[in-house]
Amino acid sequence: MGTIRTYIALVSFFGFYFALIVIGNLLYFTDLGPLIGQRGVAGFSIHSFAHAGSAGYWLLLFLPFILTPPIAVLVRYAASPLVKLAIVPSLPKSAYAILIAALYSYAALSLWRADAWHLLLNAQDHVSAVENRFRLFDLLGFWPLVVIKSVLFSMSVYGLLESLMQKHPFWKIATAFNLIAMPAILILLNMKWPLVLFYVAHFIAILMFAKRPFLPAILFATMTFVSYFLISLMLLRVTAGPATIAVNEISRPIATPTKQDAPKQETVDRVTVGDGLFLSANAVINRMAQPFPFYFEIFSQSPHQCGSLLGRILRRQSPCQPSNVVYAAMFSDRFAGEGTAPQPPHVTGFAIQGWSGALIEITLTSVVLGLFAAVSGGTGALQATISVMGAVTGYFYSQLPFEGPIIYDHGVLWWGVPLLLYGVYARVATK
């Protein structure tokens, strides 16, 4: 278990990447491929992609398994002195209580001002539910989302770990409160993954650090499973009536979307509970796996159309974003230009700068995962929190570009910097 704790970020990255992207792309080449794929994109067939199944296709798909382990292990040993920096005293209970009260108050006030409850409930179908989510995020702004999806998330994990290690009534009460308050707040965001990932993080924390993990681990695994399907059914609005949506009918090799690609109008029948459950289960395979052949096809035919890595580092305006381009190629709906179909760092890097971009991005990602390995595996609650949040970061790296797990509203930066500052303060105060 000690090795798993140390490399939990790497294990999480590989596990989620294989489950969410690799399995789907293997299935698309089987007889089940059209049945599965067409539930995500109308007319989908892997054989419509001229470059699918090529040597480059498979190399890009399996690139993380080739390069990431040796780089991460090397970085872990090179950065081993950072282990001492990660030994941070636990937060005093009074400081935790004050901090949690302030953060929850800020989050609740922000959601109330944005009328989150009304936006969650008044959507009549899945399209208006997505529109309301975009509106909610616009009304909330960046920092309330940071507090909810990064800071409060990590503080809840920390509270659970303290309750596992100290057995003090305060931490048990705090954990019980977090397990009620955080899901309520995350549901108001009108998204699946924040709540599902919340339960996954607590499942990992219990599995790695509880003395008797079996029953509570089963409980959180069940909550993860149930919450995914319940929220999926809610977002699909299973009681909604028929709606008309525009989808792309794919009948030729995919290139960059053009205005000549006329969307096919299709009437979606009433979504029953059974249909909703099937669509939700199918989405586990398609959501991240299906964009991959689009990325490889589009950016093999039209490389560098979205600028370069250097341009992005220098903050030059990019002509396009790969995730927007691919979304528009997959779906012709009202969200084209705003909807995104993200992919992991090496795939995004390939889209921006070809193979050199893929190699650069997967190398940087491996370095970050190696740094987590260097500072993970400690026995204190804050060190354990780093390990668990490293697993969360590994999850995000399985489906977002390199900068996403660092600077997005759920990023490492927002919980890592306060932890670093507290560590510096604690060291100075104890001298």
JSON list of N, CA and C in Angstrom, two decimals, residues 109-183:
[
{"chain": "A", "resi": 109, "resn": "LEU", "atom": "N", "xyz": [-23.54, 32.13, -0.31]},
{"chain": "A", "resi": 109, "resn": "LEU", "atom": "CA", "xyz": [-23.97, 33.47, -0.72]},
{"chain": "A", "resi": 109, "resn": "LEU", "atom": "C", "xyz": [-23.82, 33.66, -2.22]},
{"chain": "A", "resi": 110, "resn": "SER", "atom": "N", "xyz": [-22.75, 33.16, -2.78]},
{"chain": "A", "resi": 110, "resn": "SER", "atom": "CA", "xyz": [-22.53, 33.29, -4.23]},
{"chain": "A", "resi": 110, "resn": "SER", "atom": "C", "xyz": [-23.59, 32.52, -5.01]},
{"chain": "A", "resi": 111, "resn": "LEU", "atom": "N", "xyz": [-23.91, 31.30, -4.57]},
{"chain": "A", "resi": 111, "resn": "LEU", "atom": "CA", "xyz": [-24.93, 30.51, -5.24]},
{"chain": "A", "resi": 111, "resn": "LEU", "atom": "C", "xyz": [-26.31, 31.14, -5.10]},
{"chain": "A", "resi": 112, "resn": "TRP", "atom": "N", "xyz": [-26.58, 31.72, -3.95]},
{"chain": "A", "resi": 112, "resn": "TRP", "atom": "CA", "xyz": [-27.87, 32.39, -3.74]},
{"chain": "A", "resi": 112, "resn": "TRP", "atom": "C", "xyz": [-28.00, 33.61, -4.65]},
{"chain": "A", "resi": 113, "resn": "ARG", "atom": "N", "xyz": [-26.95, 34.39, -4.75]},
{"chain": "A", "resi": 113, "resn": "ARG", "atom": "CA", "xyz": [-26.99, 35.57, -5.62]},
{"chain": "A", "resi": 113, "resn": "ARG", "atom": "C", "xyz": [-27.15, 35.18, -7.09]},
{"chain": "A", "resi": 114, "resn": "ALA", "atom": "N", "xyz": [-26.58, 34.05, -7.46]},
{"chain": "A", "resi": 114, "resn": "ALA", "atom": "CA", "xyz": [-26.70, 33.58, -8.85]},
{"chain": "A", "resi": 114, "resn": "ALA", "atom": "C", "xyz": [-28.01, 32.84, -9.11]},
{"chain": "A", "resi": 115, "resn": "ASP", "atom": "N", "xyz": [-28.85, 32.70, -8.07]},
{"chain": "A", "resi": 115, "resn": "ASP", "atom": "CA", "xyz": [-30.14, 32.01, -8.20]},
{"chain": "A", "resi": 115, "resn": "ASP", "atom": "C", "xyz": [-29.95, 30.59, -8.70]},
{"chain": "A", "resi": 116, "resn": "ALA", "atom": "N", "xyz": [-28.96, 29.89, -8.13]},
{"chain": "A", "resi": 116, "resn": "ALA", "atom": "CA", "xyz": [-28.58, 28.55, -8.61]},
{"chain": "A", "resi": 116, "resn": "ALA", "atom": "C", "xyz": [-29.72, 27.56, -8.49]},
{"chain": "A", "resi": 117, "resn": "TRP", "atom": "N", "xyz": [-30.49, 27.64, -7.40]},
{"chain": "A", "resi": 117, "resn": "TRP", "atom": "CA", "xyz": [-31.58, 26.69, -7.20]},
{"chain": "A", "resi": 117, "resn": "TRP", "atom": "C", "xyz": [-32.62, 26.81, -8.31]},
{"chain": "A", "resi": 118, "resn": "HIS", "atom": "N", "xyz": [-32.97, 28.04, -8.67]},
{"chain": "A", "resi": 118, "resn": "HIS", "atom": "CA", "xyz": [-33.95, 28.26, -9.73]},
{"chain": "A", "resi": 118, "resn": "HIS", "atom": "C", "xyz": [-33.41, 27.77, -11.08]},
{"chain": "A", "resi": 119, "resn": "LEU", "atom": "N", "xyz": [-32.15, 28.05, -11.37]},
{"chain": "A", "resi": 119, "resn": "LEU", "atom": "CA", "xyz": [-31.56, 27.61, -12.63]},
{"chain": "A", "resi": 119, "resn": "LEU", "atom": "C", "xyz": [-31.48, 26.10, -12.71]},
{"chain": "A", "resi": 120, "resn": "LEU", "atom": "N", "xyz": [-31.30, 25.44, -11.57]},
{"chain": "A", "resi": 120, "resn": "LEU", "atom": "CA", "xyz": [-31.24, 23.98, -11.57]},
{"chain": "A", "resi": 120, "resn": "LEU", "atom": "C", "xyz": [-32.59, 23.36, -11.88]},
{"chain": "A", "resi": 121, "resn": "LEU", "atom": "N", "xyz": [-33.66, 23.95, -11.35]},
{"chain": "A", "resi": 121, "resn": "LEU", "atom": "CA", "xyz": [-34.97, 23.32, -11.41]},
{"chain": "A", "resi": 121, "resn": "LEU", "atom": "C", "xyz": [-35.82, 23.73, -12.60]},
{"chain": "A", "resi": 122, "resn": "ASN", "atom": "N", "xyz": [-35.56, 24.90, -13.19]},
{"chain": "A", "resi": 122, "resn": "ASN", "atom": "CA", "xyz": [-36.50, 25.38, -14.20]},
{"chain": "A", "resi": 122, "resn": "ASN", "atom": "C", "xyz": [-36.20, 24.91, -15.62]},
{"chain": "A", "resi": 123, "resn": "ALA", "atom": "N", "xyz": [-35.12, 24.14, -15.82]},
{"chain": "A", "resi": 123, "resn": "ALA", "atom": "CA", "xyz": [-34.83, 23.62, -17.16]},
{"chain": "A", "resi": 123, "resn": "ALA", "atom": "C", "xyz": [-35.83, 22.52, -17.51]},
{"chain": "A", "resi": 124, "resn": "GLN", "atom": "N", "xyz": [-36.35, 22.56, -18.75]},
{"chain": "A", "resi": 124, "resn": "GLN", "atom": "CA", "xyz": [-37.36, 21.61, -19.18]},
{"chain": "A", "resi": 124, "resn": "GLN", "atom": "C", "xyz": [-36.78, 20.41, -19.92]},
{"chain": "A", "resi": 125, "resn": "ASP", "atom": "N", "xyz": [-35.57, 20.55, -20.46]},
{"chain": "A", "resi": 125, "resn": "ASP", "atom": "CA", "xyz": [-34.94, 19.45, -21.19]},
{"chain": "A", "resi": 125, "resn": "ASP", "atom": "C", "xyz": [-33.43, 19.57, -21.02]},
{"chain": "A", "resi": 126, "resn": "HIS", "atom": "N", "xyz": [-32.70, 18.60, -21.61]},
{"chain": "A", "resi": 126, "resn": "HIS", "atom": "CA", "xyz": [-31.26, 18.56, -21.41]},
{"chain": "A", "resi": 126, "resn": "HIS", "atom": "C", "xyz": [-30.55, 19.75, -22.05]},
{"chain": "A", "resi": 127, "resn": "VAL", "atom": "N", "xyz": [-31.13, 20.31, -23.11]},
{"chain": "A", "resi": 127, "resn": "VAL", "atom": "CA", "xyz": [-30.51, 21.46, -23.77]},
{"chain": "A", "resi": 127, "resn": "VAL", "atom": "C", "xyz": [-30.61, 22.69, -22.87]},
{"chain": "A", "resi": 128, "resn": "SER", "atom": "N", "xyz": [-31.79, 22.95, -22.34]},
{"chain": "A", "resi": 128, "resn": "SER", "atom": "CA", "xyz": [-31.94, 24.11, -21.45]},
{"chain": "A", "resi": 128, "resn": "SER", "atom": "C", "xyz": [-31.18, 23.91, -20.15]},
{"chain": "A", "resi": 129, "resn": "ALA", "atom": "N", "xyz": [-30.98, 22.65, -19.73]},
{"chain": "A", "resi": 129, "resn": "ALA", "atom": "CA", "xyz": [-30.18, 22.40, -18.54]},
{"chain": "A", "resi": 129, "resn": "ALA", "atom": "C", "xyz": [-28.74, 22.83, -18.76]},
{"chain": "A", "resi": 130, "resn": "VAL", "atom": "N", "xyz": [-28.20, 22.54, -19.95]},
{"chain": "A", "resi": 130, "resn": "VAL", "atom": "CA", "xyz": [-26.83, 22.97, -20.27]},
{"chain": "A", "resi": 130, "resn": "VAL", "atom": "C", "xyz": [-26.76, 24.49, -20.37]},
{"chain": "A", "resi": 131, "resn": "GLU", "atom": "N", "xyz": [-27.76, 25.08, -20.99]},
{"chain": "A", "resi": 131, "resn": "GLU", "atom": "CA", "xyz": [-27.79, 26.55, -21.10]},
{"chain": "A", "resi": 131, "resn": "GLU", "atom": "C", "xyz": [-27.81, 27.19, -19.71]},
{"chain": "A", "resi": 132, "resn": "ASN", "atom": "N", "xyz": [-28.60, 26.64, -18.80]},
{"chain": "A", "resi": 132, "resn": "ASN", "atom": "CA", "xyz": [-28.66, 27.17, -17.45]},
{"chain": "A", "resi": 132, "resn": "ASN", "atom": "C", "xyz": [-27.34, 27.00, -16.71]},
{"chain": "A", "resi": 133, "resn": "ARG", "atom": "N", "xyz": [-26.62, 25.91, -17.01]},
{"chain": "A", "resi": 133, "resn": "ARG", "atom": "CA", "xyz": [-25.31, 25.73, -16.40]},
{"chain": "A", "resi": 133, "resn": "ARG", "atom": "C", "xyz": [-24.35, 26.82, -16.86]},
{"chain": "A", "resi": 134, "resn": "PHE", "atom": "N", "xyz": [-24.32, 27.10, -18.15]},
{"chain": "A", "resi": 134, "resn": "PHE", "atom": "CA", "xyz": [-23.46, 28.17, -18.65]},
{"chain": "A", "resi": 134, "resn": "PHE", "atom": "C", "xyz": [-23.84, 29.51, -18.02]},
{"chain": "A", "resi": 135, "resn": "ARG", "atom": "N", "xyz": [-25.14, 29.74, -17.89]},
{"chain": "A", "resi": 135, "resn": "ARG", "atom": "CA", "xyz": [-25.59, 31.00, -17.29]},
{"chain": "A", "resi": 135, "resn": "ARG", "atom": "C", "xyz": [-25.16, 31.07, -15.82]},
{"chain": "A", "resi": 136, "resn": "LEU", "atom": "N", "xyz": [-25.29, 29.96, -15.11]},
{"chain": "A", "resi": 136, "resn": "LEU", "atom": "CA", "xyz": [-24.88, 29.94, -13.70]},
{"chain": "A", "resi": 136, "resn": "LEU", "atom": "C", "xyz": [-23.41, 30.27, -13.56]},
{"chain": "A", "resi": 137, "resn": "PHE", "atom": "N", "xyz": [-22.56, 29.67, -14.40]},
{"chain": "A", "resi": 137, "resn": "PHE", "atom": "CA", "xyz": [-21.13, 29.92, -14.31]},
{"chain": "A", "resi": 137, "resn": "PHE", "atom": "C", "xyz": [-20.80, 31.37, -14.63]},
{"chain": "A", "resi": 138, "resn": "ASP", "atom": "N", "xyz": [-21.53, 31.95, -15.58]},
{"chain": "A", "resi": 138, "resn": "ASP", "atom": "CA", "xyz": [-21.32, 33.37, -15.88]},
{"chain": "A", "resi": 138, "resn": "ASP", "atom": "C", "xyz": [-21.69, 34.24, -14.69]},
{"chain": "A", "resi": 139, "resn": "LEU", "atom": "N", "xyz": [-22.78, 33.90, -14.02]},
{"chain": "A", "resi": 139, "resn": "LEU", "atom": "CA", "xyz": [-23.23, 34.69, -12.87]},
{"chain": "A", "resi": 139, "resn": "LEU", "atom": "C", "xyz": [-22.32, 34.50, -11.66]},
{"chain": "A", "resi": 140, "resn": "LEU", "atom": "N", "xyz": [-21.82, 33.29, -11.48]},
{"chain": "A", "resi": 140, "resn": "LEU", "atom": "CA", "xyz": [-20.94, 33.02, -10.33]},
{"chain": "A", "resi": 140, "resn": "LEU", "atom": "C", "xyz": [-19.58, 33.68, -10.50]},
{"chain": "A", "resi": 141, "resn": "GLY", "atom": "N", "xyz": [-19.00, 33.58, -11.68]},
{"chain": "A", "resi": 141, "resn": "GLY", "atom": "CA", "xyz": [-17.64, 34.04, -11.88]},
{"chain": "A", "resi": 141, "resn": "GLY", "atom": "C", "xyz": [-16.63, 32.99, -11.44]},
{"chain": "A", "resi": 142, "resn": "PHE", "atom": "N", "xyz": [-15.36, 33.32, -11.55]},
{"chain": "A", "resi": 142, "resn": "PHE", "atom": "CA", "xyz": [-14.30, 32.34, -11.36]},
{"chain": "A", "resi": 142, "resn": "PHE", "atom": "C", "xyz": [-14.08, 31.96, -9.90]},
{"chain": "A", "resi": 143, "resn": "TRP", "atom": "N", "xyz": [-14.00, 32.93, -9.01]},
{"chain": "A", "resi": 143, "resn": "TRP", "atom": "CA", "xyz": [-13.53, 32.65, -7.66]},
{"chain": "A", "resi": 143, "resn": "TRP", "atom": "C", "xyz": [-14.51, 31.83, -6.82]},
{"chain": "A", "resi": 144, "resn": "PRO", "atom": "N", "xyz": [-15.81, 32.03, -6.91]},
{"chain": "A", "resi": 144, "resn": "PRO", "atom": "CA", "xyz": [-16.69, 31.11, -6.19]},
{"chain": "A", "resi": 144, "resn": "PRO", "atom": "C", "xyz": [-16.53, 29.66, -6.64]},
{"chain": "A", "resi": 145, "resn": "LEU", "atom": "N", "xyz": [-16.29, 29.45, -7.94]},
{"chain": "A", "resi": 145, "resn": "LEU", "atom": "CA", "xyz": [-16.07, 28.09, -8.42]},
{"chain": "A", "resi": 145, "resn": "LEU", "atom": "C", "xyz": [-14.76, 27.53, -7.88]},
{"chain": "A", "resi": 146, "resn": "VAL", "atom": "N", "xyz": [-13.74, 28.36, -7.75]},
{"chain": "A", "resi": 146, "resn": "VAL", "atom": "CA", "xyz": [-12.47, 27.94, -7.15]},
{"chain": "A", "resi": 146, "resn": "VAL", "atom": "C", "xyz": [-12.70, 27.48, -5.70]},
{"chain": "A", "resi": 147, "resn": "VAL", "atom": "N", "xyz": [-13.44, 28.28, -4.96]},
{"chain": "A", "resi": 147, "resn": "VAL", "atom": "CA", "xyz": [-13.71, 27.94, -3.56]},
{"chain": "A", "resi": 147, "resn": "VAL", "atom": "C", "xyz": [-14.45, 26.61, -3.46]},
{"chain": "A", "resi": 148, "resn": "ILE", "atom": "N", "xyz": [-15.44, 26.40, -4.33]},
{"chain": "A", "resi": 148, "resn": "ILE", "atom": "CA", "xyz": [-16.26, 25.20, -4.25]},
{"chain": "A", "resi": 148, "resn": "ILE", "atom": "C", "xyz": [-15.49, 23.98, -4.75]},
{"chain": "A", "resi": 149, "resn": "LYS", "atom": "N", "xyz": [-14.94, 24.07, -5.96]},
{"chain": "A", "resi": 149, "resn": "LYS", "atom": "CA", "xyz": [-14.40, 22.89, -6.62]},
{"chain": "A", "resi": 149, "resn": "LYS", "atom": "C", "xyz": [-12.95, 22.57, -6.26]},
{"chain": "A", "resi": 150, "resn": "SER", "atom": "N", "xyz": [-12.26, 23.50, -5.63]},
{"chain": "A", "resi": 150, "resn": "SER", "atom": "CA", "xyz": [-10.87, 23.24, -5.27]},
{"chain": "A", "resi": 150, "resn": "SER", "atom": "C", "xyz": [-10.65, 23.34, -3.76]},
{"chain": "A", "resi": 151, "resn": "VAL", "atom": "N", "xyz": [-10.93, 24.50, -3.18]},
{"chain": "A", "resi": 151, "resn": "VAL", "atom": "CA", "xyz": [-10.57, 24.72, -1.77]},
{"chain": "A", "resi": 151, "resn": "VAL", "atom": "C", "xyz": [-11.47, 23.92, -0.84]},
{"chain": "A", "resi": 152, "resn": "LEU", "atom": "N", "xyz": [-12.79, 24.07, -0.96]},
{"chain": "A", "resi": 152, "resn": "LEU", "atom": "CA", "xyz": [-13.70, 23.31, -0.10]},
{"chain": "A", "resi": 152, "resn": "LEU", "atom": "C", "xyz": [-13.57, 21.81, -0.34]},
{"chain": "A", "resi": 153, "resn": "PHE", "atom": "N", "xyz": [-13.36, 21.45, -1.59]},
{"chain": "A", "resi": 153, "resn": "PHE", "atom": "CA", "xyz": [-13.18, 20.03, -1.94]},
{"chain": "A", "resi": 153, "resn": "PHE", "atom": "C", "xyz": [-12.01, 19.45, -1.15]},
{"chain": "A", "resi": 154, "resn": "SER", "atom": "N", "xyz": [-10.87, 20.11, -1.21]},
{"chain": "A", "resi": 154, "resn": "SER", "atom": "CA", "xyz": [-9.68, 19.60, -0.52]},
{"chain": "A", "resi": 154, "resn": "SER", "atom": "C", "xyz": [-9.84, 19.68, 1.00]},
{"chain": "A", "resi": 155, "resn": "MET", "atom": "N", "xyz": [-10.52, 20.70, 1.49]},
{"chain": "A", "resi": 155, "resn": "MET", "atom": "CA", "xyz": [-10.73, 20.81, 2.94]},
{"chain": "A", "resi": 155, "resn": "MET", "atom": "C", "xyz": [-11.64, 19.70, 3.45]},
{"chain": "A", "resi": 156, "resn": "SER", "atom": "N", "xyz": [-12.60, 19.27, 2.65]},
{"chain": "A", "resi": 156, "resn": "SER", "atom": "CA", "xyz": [-13.45, 18.16, 3.05]},
{"chain": "A", "resi": 156, "resn": "SER", "atom": "C", "xyz": [-12.64, 16.86, 3.11]},
{"chain": "A", "resi": 157, "resn": "VAL", "atom": "N", "xyz": [-11.78, 16.65, 2.13]},
{"chain": "A", "resi": 157, "resn": "VAL", "atom": "CA", "xyz": [-10.90, 15.48, 2.15]},
{"chain": "A", "resi": 157, "resn": "VAL", "atom": "C", "xyz": [-10.01, 15.51, 3.39]},
{"chain": "A", "resi": 158, "resn": "TYR", "atom": "N", "xyz": [-9.47, 16.69, 3.69]},
{"chain": "A", "resi": 158, "resn": "TYR", "atom": "CA", "xyz": [-8.61, 16.82, 4.87]},
{"chain": "A", "resi": 158, "resn": "TYR", "atom": "C", "xyz": [-9.37, 16.49, 6.15]},
{"chain": "A", "resi": 159, "resn": "GLY", "atom": "N", "xyz": [-10.60, 16.98, 6.28]},
{"chain": "A", "resi": 159, "resn": "GLY", "atom": "CA", "xyz": [-11.40, 16.70, 7.46]},
{"chain": "A", "resi": 159, "resn": "GLY", "atom": "C", "xyz": [-11.64, 15.21, 7.64]},
{"chain": "A", "resi": 160, "resn": "LEU", "atom": "N", "xyz": [-11.94, 14.52, 6.54]},
{"chain": "A", "resi": 160, "resn": "LEU", "atom": "CA", "xyz": [-12.13, 13.08, 6.61]},
{"chain": "A", "resi": 160, "resn": "LEU", "atom": "C", "xyz": [-10.86, 12.38, 7.09]},
{"chain": "A", "resi": 161, "resn": "LEU", "atom": "N", "xyz": [-9.72, 12.77, 6.54]},
{"chain": "A", "resi": 161, "resn": "LEU", "atom": "CA", "xyz": [-8.46, 12.13, 6.92]},
{"chain": "A", "resi": 161, "resn": "LEU", "atom": "C", "xyz": [-8.11, 12.37, 8.38]},
{"chain": "A", "resi": 162, "resn": "GLU", "atom": "N", "xyz": [-8.40, 13.57, 8.89]},
{"chain": "A", "resi": 162, "resn": "GLU", "atom": "CA", "xyz": [-8.19, 13.83, 10.31]},
{"chain": "A", "resi": 162, "resn": "GLU", "atom": "C", "xyz": [-9.10, 12.94, 11.16]},
{"chain": "A", "resi": 163, "resn": "SER", "atom": "N", "xyz": [-10.34, 12.74, 10.71]},
{"chain": "A", "resi": 163, "resn": "SER", "atom": "CA", "xyz": [-11.26, 11.89, 11.48]},
{"chain": "A", "resi": 163, "resn": "SER", "atom": "C", "xyz": [-10.79, 10.43, 11.48]},
{"chain": "A", "resi": 164, "resn": "LEU", "atom": "N", "xyz": [-10.12, 10.02, 10.41]},
{"chain": "A", "resi": 164, "resn": "LEU", "atom": "CA", "xyz": [-9.59, 8.66, 10.36]},
{"chain": "A", "resi": 164, "resn": "LEU", "atom": "C", "xyz": [-8.37, 8.49, 11.25]},
{"chain": "A", "resi": 165, "resn": "MET", "atom": "N", "xyz": [-7.59, 9.55, 11.41]},
{"chain": "A", "resi": 165, "resn": "MET", "atom": "CA", "xyz": [-6.31, 9.45, 12.11]},
{"chain": "A", "resi": 165, "resn": "MET", "atom": "C", "xyz": [-6.39, 9.83, 13.58]},
{"chain": "A", "resi": 166, "resn": "GLN", "atom": "N", "xyz": [-7.25, 10.82, 13.91]},
{"chain": "A", "resi": 166, "resn": "GLN", "atom": "CA", "xyz": [-7.30, 11.31, 15.28]},
{"chain": "A", "resi": 166, "resn": "GLN", "atom": "C", "xyz": [-8.43, 10.75, 16.11]},
{"chain": "A", "resi": 167, "resn": "LYS", "atom": "N", "xyz": [-9.54, 10.37, 15.46]},
{"chain": "A", "resi": 167, "resn": "LYS", "atom": "CA", "xyz": [-10.71, 9.84, 16.17]},
{"chain": "A", "resi": 167, "resn": "LYS", "atom": "C", "xyz": [-11.31, 10.86, 17.14]},
{"chain": "A", "resi": 168, "resn": "HIS", "atom": "N", "xyz": [-11.02, 12.14, 16.94]},
{"chain": "A", "resi": 168, "resn": "HIS", "atom": "CA", "xyz": [-11.58, 13.17, 17.83]},
{"chain": "A", "resi": 168, "resn": "HIS", "atom": "C", "xyz": [-13.00, 13.49, 17.39]},
{"chain": "A", "resi": 169, "resn": "PRO", "atom": "N", "xyz": [-13.93, 13.71, 18.34]},
{"chain": "A", "resi": 169, "resn": "PRO", "atom": "CA", "xyz": [-15.32, 14.01, 17.97]},
{"chain": "A", "resi": 169, "resn": "PRO", "atom": "C", "xyz": [-15.46, 15.21, 17.03]},
{"chain": "A", "resi": 170, "resn": "PHE", "atom": "N", "xyz": [-14.58, 16.21, 17.19]},
{"chain": "A", "resi": 170, "resn": "PHE", "atom": "CA", "xyz": [-14.67, 17.39, 16.33]},
{"chain": "A", "resi": 170, "resn": "PHE", "atom": "C", "xyz": [-14.55, 17.00, 14.86]},
{"chain": "A", "resi": 171, "resn": "TRP", "atom": "N", "xyz": [-13.59, 16.15, 14.55]},
{"chain": "A", "resi": 171, "resn": "TRP", "atom": "CA", "xyz": [-13.36, 15.78, 13.15]},
{"chain": "A", "resi": 171, "resn": "TRP", "atom": "C", "xyz": [-14.47, 14.88, 12.62]},
{"chain": "A", "resi": 172, "resn": "LYS", "atom": "N", "xyz": [-15.07, 14.09, 13.48]},
{"chain": "A", "resi": 172, "resn": "LYS", "atom": "CA", "xyz": [-16.20, 13.28, 13.04]},
{"chain": "A", "resi": 172, "resn": "LYS", "atom": "C", "xyz": [-17.40, 14.16, 12.71]},
{"chain": "A", "resi": 173, "resn": "ILE", "atom": "N", "xyz": [-17.63, 15.17, 13.55]},
{"chain": "A", "resi": 173, "resn": "ILE", "atom": "CA", "xyz": [-18.74, 16.11, 13.30]},
{"chain": "A", "resi": 173, "resn": "ILE", "atom": "C", "xyz": [-18.46, 16.91, 12.03]},
{"chain": "A", "resi": 174, "resn": "ALA", "atom": "N", "xyz": [-17.22, 17.38, 11.89]},
{"chain": "A", "resi": 174, "resn": "ALA", "atom": "CA", "xyz": [-16.86, 18.16, 10.70]},
{"chain": "A", "resi": 174, "resn": "ALA", "atom": "C", "xyz": [-17.03, 17.33, 9.43]},
{"chain": "A", "resi": 175, "resn": "THR", "atom": "N", "xyz": [-16.61, 16.06, 9.49]},
{"chain": "A", "resi": 175, "resn": "THR", "atom": "CA", "xyz": [-16.75, 15.18, 8.32]},
{"chain": "A", "resi": 175, "resn": "THR", "atom": "C", "xyz": [-18.21, 14.95, 7.98]},
{"chain": "A", "resi": 176, "resn": "ALA", "atom": "N", "xyz": [-19.03, 14.70, 9.00]},
{"chain": "A", "resi": 176, "resn": "ALA", "atom": "CA", "xyz": [-20.46, 14.49, 8.76]},
{"chain": "A", "resi": 176, "resn": "ALA", "atom": "C", "xyz": [-21.08, 15.74, 8.13]},
{"chain": "A", "resi": 177, "resn": "PHE", "atom": "N", "xyz": [-20.69, 16.90, 8.62]},
{"chain": "A", "resi": 177, "resn": "PHE", "atom": "CA", "xyz": [-21.20, 18.15, 8.05]},
{"chain": "A", "resi": 177, "resn": "PHE", "atom": "C", "xyz": [-20.78, 18.31, 6.59]},
{"chain": "A", "resi": 178, "resn": "ASN", "atom": "N", "xyz": [-19.50, 18.04, 6.31]},
{"chain": "A", "resi": 178, "resn": "ASN", "atom": "CA", "xyz": [-19.01, 18.16, 4.94]},
{"chain": "A", "resi": 178, "resn": "ASN", "atom": "C", "xyz": [-19.72, 17.20, 3.99]},
{"chain": "A", "resi": 179, "resn": "LEU", "atom": "N", "xyz": [-20.02, 16.00, 4.48]},
{"chain": "A", "resi": 179, "resn": "LEU", "atom": "CA", "xyz": [-20.66, 15.01, 3.63]},
{"chain": "A", "resi": 179, "resn": "LEU", "atom": "C", "xyz": [-22.12, 15.34, 3.34]},
{"chain": "A", "resi": 180, "resn": "ILE", "atom": "N", "xyz": [-22.67, 16.29, 4.07]},
{"chain": "A", "resi": 180, "resn": "ILE", "atom": "CA", "xyz": [-24.02, 16.79, 3.77]},
{"chain": "A", "resi": 180, "resn": "ILE", "atom": "C", "xyz": [-23.95, 18.08, 2.97]},
{"chain": "A", "resi": 181, "resn": "ALA", "atom": "N", "xyz": [-23.10, 19.02, 3.42]},
{"chain": "A", "resi": 181, "resn": "ALA", "atom": "CA", "xyz": [-23.07, 20.34, 2.82]},
{"chain": "A", "resi": 181, "resn": "ALA", "atom": "C", "xyz": [-22.44, 20.35, 1.43]},
{"chain": "A", "resi": 182, "resn": "MET", "atom": "N", "xyz": [-21.33, 19.63, 1.25]},
{"chain": "A", "resi": 182, "resn": "MET", "atom": "CA", "xyz": [-20.65, 19.65, -0.04]},
{"chain": "A", "resi": 182, "resn": "MET", "atom": "C", "xyz": [-21.49, 19.06, -1.17]},
{"chain": "A", "resi": 183, "resn": "PRO", "atom": "N", "xyz": [-22.12, 17.87, -0.99]},
{"chain": "A", "resi": 183, "resn": "PRO", "atom": "CA", "xyz": [-22.98, 17.37, -2.06]},
{"chain": "A", "resi": 183, "resn": "PRO", "atom": "C", "xyz": [-24.11, 18.32, -2.41]}
]
